[in-house]
Short mmCIF file of C-alpha atoms in Angstrom, two decimals:
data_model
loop_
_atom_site.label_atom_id
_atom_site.label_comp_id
_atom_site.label_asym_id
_atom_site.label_seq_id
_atom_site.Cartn_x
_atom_site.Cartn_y
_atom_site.Cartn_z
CA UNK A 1 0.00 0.00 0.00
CA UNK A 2 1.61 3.04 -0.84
CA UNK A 3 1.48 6.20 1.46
CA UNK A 4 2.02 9.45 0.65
CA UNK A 5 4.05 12.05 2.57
CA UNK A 6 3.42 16.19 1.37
CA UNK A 7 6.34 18.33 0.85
CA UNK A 8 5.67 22.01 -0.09
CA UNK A 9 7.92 24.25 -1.84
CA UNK A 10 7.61 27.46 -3.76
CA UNK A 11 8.07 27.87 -7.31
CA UNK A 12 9.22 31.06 -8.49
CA UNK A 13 8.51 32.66 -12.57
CA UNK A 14 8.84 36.04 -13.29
CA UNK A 15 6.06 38.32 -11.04
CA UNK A 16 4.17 36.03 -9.07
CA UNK A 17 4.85 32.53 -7.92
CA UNK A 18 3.23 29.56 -7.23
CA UNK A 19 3.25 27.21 -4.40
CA UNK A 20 3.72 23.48 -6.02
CA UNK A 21 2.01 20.62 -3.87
CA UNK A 22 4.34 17.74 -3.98
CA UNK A 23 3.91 14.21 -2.09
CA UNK A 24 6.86 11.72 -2.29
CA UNK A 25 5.98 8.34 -1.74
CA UNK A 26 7.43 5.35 0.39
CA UNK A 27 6.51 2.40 -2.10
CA UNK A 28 4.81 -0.85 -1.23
CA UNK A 29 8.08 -2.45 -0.11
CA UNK A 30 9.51 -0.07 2.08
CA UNK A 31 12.91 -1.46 3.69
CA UNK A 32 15.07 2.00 3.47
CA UNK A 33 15.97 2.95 6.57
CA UNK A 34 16.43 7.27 7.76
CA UNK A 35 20.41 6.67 6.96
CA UNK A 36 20.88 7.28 3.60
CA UNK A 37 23.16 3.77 2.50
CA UNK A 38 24.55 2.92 -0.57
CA UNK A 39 23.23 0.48 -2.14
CA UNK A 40 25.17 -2.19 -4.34
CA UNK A 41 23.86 -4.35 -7.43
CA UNK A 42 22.69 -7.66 -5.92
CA UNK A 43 21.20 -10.02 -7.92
CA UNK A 44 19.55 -12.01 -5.52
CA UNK A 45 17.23 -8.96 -5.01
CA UNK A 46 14.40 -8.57 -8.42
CA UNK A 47 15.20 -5.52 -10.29
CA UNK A 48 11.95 -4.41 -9.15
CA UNK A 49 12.22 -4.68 -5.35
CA UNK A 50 16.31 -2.95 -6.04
CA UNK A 51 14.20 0.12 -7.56
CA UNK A 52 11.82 0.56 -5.13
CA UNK A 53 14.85 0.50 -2.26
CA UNK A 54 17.06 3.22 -4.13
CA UNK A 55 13.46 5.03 -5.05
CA UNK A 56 13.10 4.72 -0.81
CA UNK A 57 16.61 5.79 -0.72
CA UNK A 58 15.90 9.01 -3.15
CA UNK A 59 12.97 10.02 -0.42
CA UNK A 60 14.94 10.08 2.77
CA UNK A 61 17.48 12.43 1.25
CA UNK A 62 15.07 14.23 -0.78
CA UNK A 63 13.30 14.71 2.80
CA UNK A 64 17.21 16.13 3.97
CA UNK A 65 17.30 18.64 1.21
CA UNK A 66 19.46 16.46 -0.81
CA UNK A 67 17.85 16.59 -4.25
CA UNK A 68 20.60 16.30 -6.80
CA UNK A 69 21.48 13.10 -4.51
CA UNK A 70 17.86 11.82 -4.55
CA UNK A 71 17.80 12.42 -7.91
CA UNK A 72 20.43 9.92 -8.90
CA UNK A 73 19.26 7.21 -6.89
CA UNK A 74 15.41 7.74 -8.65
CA UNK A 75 17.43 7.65 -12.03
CA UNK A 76 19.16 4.60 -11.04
CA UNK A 77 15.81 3.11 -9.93
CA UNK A 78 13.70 3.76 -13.38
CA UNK A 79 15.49 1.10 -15.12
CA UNK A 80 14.63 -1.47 -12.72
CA UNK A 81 10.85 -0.28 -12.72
CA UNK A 82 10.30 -1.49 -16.38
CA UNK A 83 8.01 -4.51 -15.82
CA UNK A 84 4.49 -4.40 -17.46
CA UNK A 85 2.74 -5.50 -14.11
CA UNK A 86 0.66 -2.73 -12.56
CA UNK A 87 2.02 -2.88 -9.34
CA UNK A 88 5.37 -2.34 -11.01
CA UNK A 89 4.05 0.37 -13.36
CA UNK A 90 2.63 1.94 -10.28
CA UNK A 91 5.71 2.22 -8.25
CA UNK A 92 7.94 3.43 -11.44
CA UNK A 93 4.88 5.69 -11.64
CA UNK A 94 5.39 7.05 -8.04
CA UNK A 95 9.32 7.05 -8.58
CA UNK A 96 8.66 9.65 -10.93
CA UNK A 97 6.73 12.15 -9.51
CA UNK A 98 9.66 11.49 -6.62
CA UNK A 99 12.15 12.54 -9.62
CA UNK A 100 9.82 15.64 -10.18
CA UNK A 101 9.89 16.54 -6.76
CA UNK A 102 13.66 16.99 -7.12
CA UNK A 103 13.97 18.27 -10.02
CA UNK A 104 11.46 20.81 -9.26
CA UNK A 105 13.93 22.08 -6.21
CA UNK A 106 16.92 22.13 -8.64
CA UNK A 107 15.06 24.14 -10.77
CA UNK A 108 15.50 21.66 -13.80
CA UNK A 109 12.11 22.11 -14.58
CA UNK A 110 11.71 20.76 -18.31
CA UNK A 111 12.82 17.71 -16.78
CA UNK A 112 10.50 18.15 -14.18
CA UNK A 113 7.70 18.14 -16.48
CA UNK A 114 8.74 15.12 -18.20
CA UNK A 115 8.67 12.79 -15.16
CA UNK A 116 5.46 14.20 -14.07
CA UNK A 117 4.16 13.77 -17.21
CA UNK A 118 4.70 10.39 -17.27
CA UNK A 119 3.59 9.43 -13.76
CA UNK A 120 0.50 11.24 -14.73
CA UNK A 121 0.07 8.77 -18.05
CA UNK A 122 1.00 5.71 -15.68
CA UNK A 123 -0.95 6.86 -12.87
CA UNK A 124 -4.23 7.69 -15.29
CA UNK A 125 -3.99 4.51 -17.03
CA UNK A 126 -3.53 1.98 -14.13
CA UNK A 127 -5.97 3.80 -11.36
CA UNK A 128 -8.00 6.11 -13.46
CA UNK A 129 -7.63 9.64 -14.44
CA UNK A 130 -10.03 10.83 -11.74
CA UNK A 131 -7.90 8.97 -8.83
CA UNK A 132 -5.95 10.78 -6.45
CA UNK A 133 -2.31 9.87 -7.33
CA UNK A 134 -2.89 10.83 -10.80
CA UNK A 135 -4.88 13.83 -9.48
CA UNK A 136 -1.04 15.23 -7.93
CA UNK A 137 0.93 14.14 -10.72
CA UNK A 138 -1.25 16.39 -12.99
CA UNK A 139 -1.34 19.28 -10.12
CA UNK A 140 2.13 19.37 -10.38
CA UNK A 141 2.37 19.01 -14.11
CA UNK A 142 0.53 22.06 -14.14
CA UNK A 143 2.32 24.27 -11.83
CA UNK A 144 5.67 22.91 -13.56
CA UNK A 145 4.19 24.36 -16.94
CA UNK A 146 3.32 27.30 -15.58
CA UNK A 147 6.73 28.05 -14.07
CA UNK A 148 8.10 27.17 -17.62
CA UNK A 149 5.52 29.95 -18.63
CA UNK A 150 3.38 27.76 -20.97
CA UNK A 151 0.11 29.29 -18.76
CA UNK A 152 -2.11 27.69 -21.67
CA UNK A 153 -1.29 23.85 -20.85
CA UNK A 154 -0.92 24.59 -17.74
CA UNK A 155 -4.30 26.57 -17.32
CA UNK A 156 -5.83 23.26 -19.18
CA UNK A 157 -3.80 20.54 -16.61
CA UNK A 158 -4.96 22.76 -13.18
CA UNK A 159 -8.31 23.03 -14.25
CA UNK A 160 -8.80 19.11 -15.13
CA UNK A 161 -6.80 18.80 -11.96
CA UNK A 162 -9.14 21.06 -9.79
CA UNK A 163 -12.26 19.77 -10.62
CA UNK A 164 -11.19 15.81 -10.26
CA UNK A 165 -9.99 16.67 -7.12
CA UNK A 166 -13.87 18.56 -6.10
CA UNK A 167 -15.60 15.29 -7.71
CA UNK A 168 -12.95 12.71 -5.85
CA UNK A 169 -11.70 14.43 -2.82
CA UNK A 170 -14.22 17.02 -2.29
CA UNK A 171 -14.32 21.03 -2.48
CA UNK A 172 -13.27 21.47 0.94
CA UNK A 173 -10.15 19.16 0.90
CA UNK A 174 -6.42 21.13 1.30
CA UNK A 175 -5.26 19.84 -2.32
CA UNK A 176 -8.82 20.63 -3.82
CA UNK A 177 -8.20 23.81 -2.50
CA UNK A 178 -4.59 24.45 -3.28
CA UNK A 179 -5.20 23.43 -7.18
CA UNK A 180 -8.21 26.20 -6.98
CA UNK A 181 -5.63 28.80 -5.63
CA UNK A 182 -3.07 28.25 -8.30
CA UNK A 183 -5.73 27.96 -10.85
CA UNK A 184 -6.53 31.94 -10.40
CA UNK A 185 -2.48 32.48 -10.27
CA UNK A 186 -2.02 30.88 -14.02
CA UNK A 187 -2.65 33.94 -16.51
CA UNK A 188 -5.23 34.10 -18.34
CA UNK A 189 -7.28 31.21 -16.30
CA UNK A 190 -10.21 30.73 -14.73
CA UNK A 191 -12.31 28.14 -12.86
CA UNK A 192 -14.47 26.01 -14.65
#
């Protein structure tokens, strides 16, 4: 069962910023520990279970401040996520909106927008497009756009974002909320 843990950070473009919602997620086979370790090859351990390790690895020292670090160990992880199950799918899924996350904060945010992207495609296809998970990844899709000042896709991501978070979580949830904040922030957008 995956968890999800929020980290906020702001997001700064030109004359206004926007605050960018971002959960990182222990996966289902959670076994790293608060130390950050280094973590060899072993091939007694499926590729899958390795890259869900270094993607637990990525989120303790993404939760230190230690993005460029977490962001190696969630690139090292990807390859090992490549298995057509949906659990698998799902966890490579939630390893890159982790990657996002830290990208975001090293203000690589093409790259950023790529990985949530493609969680949000994973996430949509495997759970639904109105489900929660793929609910963030397309929240933070959004706000990436918009601090890469492409307001139009972004305008169109927030505002499928807001209202299937009002129809699954509810108007008066935080995130529902939030994504109805930064919708009025985006230029030239407005609430459905």
């Amino acid at each position: 069962m995956l968890t999800h843990h929020k980290l906020r950070t702001s997001l700064s473009r030109q004359k206004h910023s926007v605050m960018l919602l971002l959960y990182t997620t222990w996966l289902s086979i959670n076994t790293a520990s608060a130390e950050p370790q280094n973590l060899p090859t072993n091939p007694a351990i499926p590729p899958a279970q390795q890259g869900v390790e270094w993607n637990n690895q990525g989120h303790a020292l993404g939760q230190q401040g230690q993005y460029a670090e977490a962001t190696a160990l969630y690139q090292r992880a990807l390859p090992l996520l490549q298995a057509n199950d949906r659990r698998t799918q799902l966890n490579r899924a939630a390893t890159l909106n982790n990657l996002g996350v830290a990208l975001s904060h090293q203000q690589q945010l093409n790259a950023a927008a790529q990985a949530f992207s493609e969680a949000y495609t994973l996430r949509a296809h495997h759970l639904g497009s109105t489900a929660a998970p793929a609910l963030l990844s397309q929240h933070n899709l959004a706000v990436t756009l918009s601090g890469l000042g492409q307001a139009q896709l972004a305008c169109q991501h927030m505002q499928a974002a807001l209202q299937g978070r009002t129809t699954t979580l509810g108007a008066a949830d935080s995130d529902t909320q939030l994504s109805a904040r930064l919708l009025q922030q985006i230029p030239n957008c407005t609430t459905l």
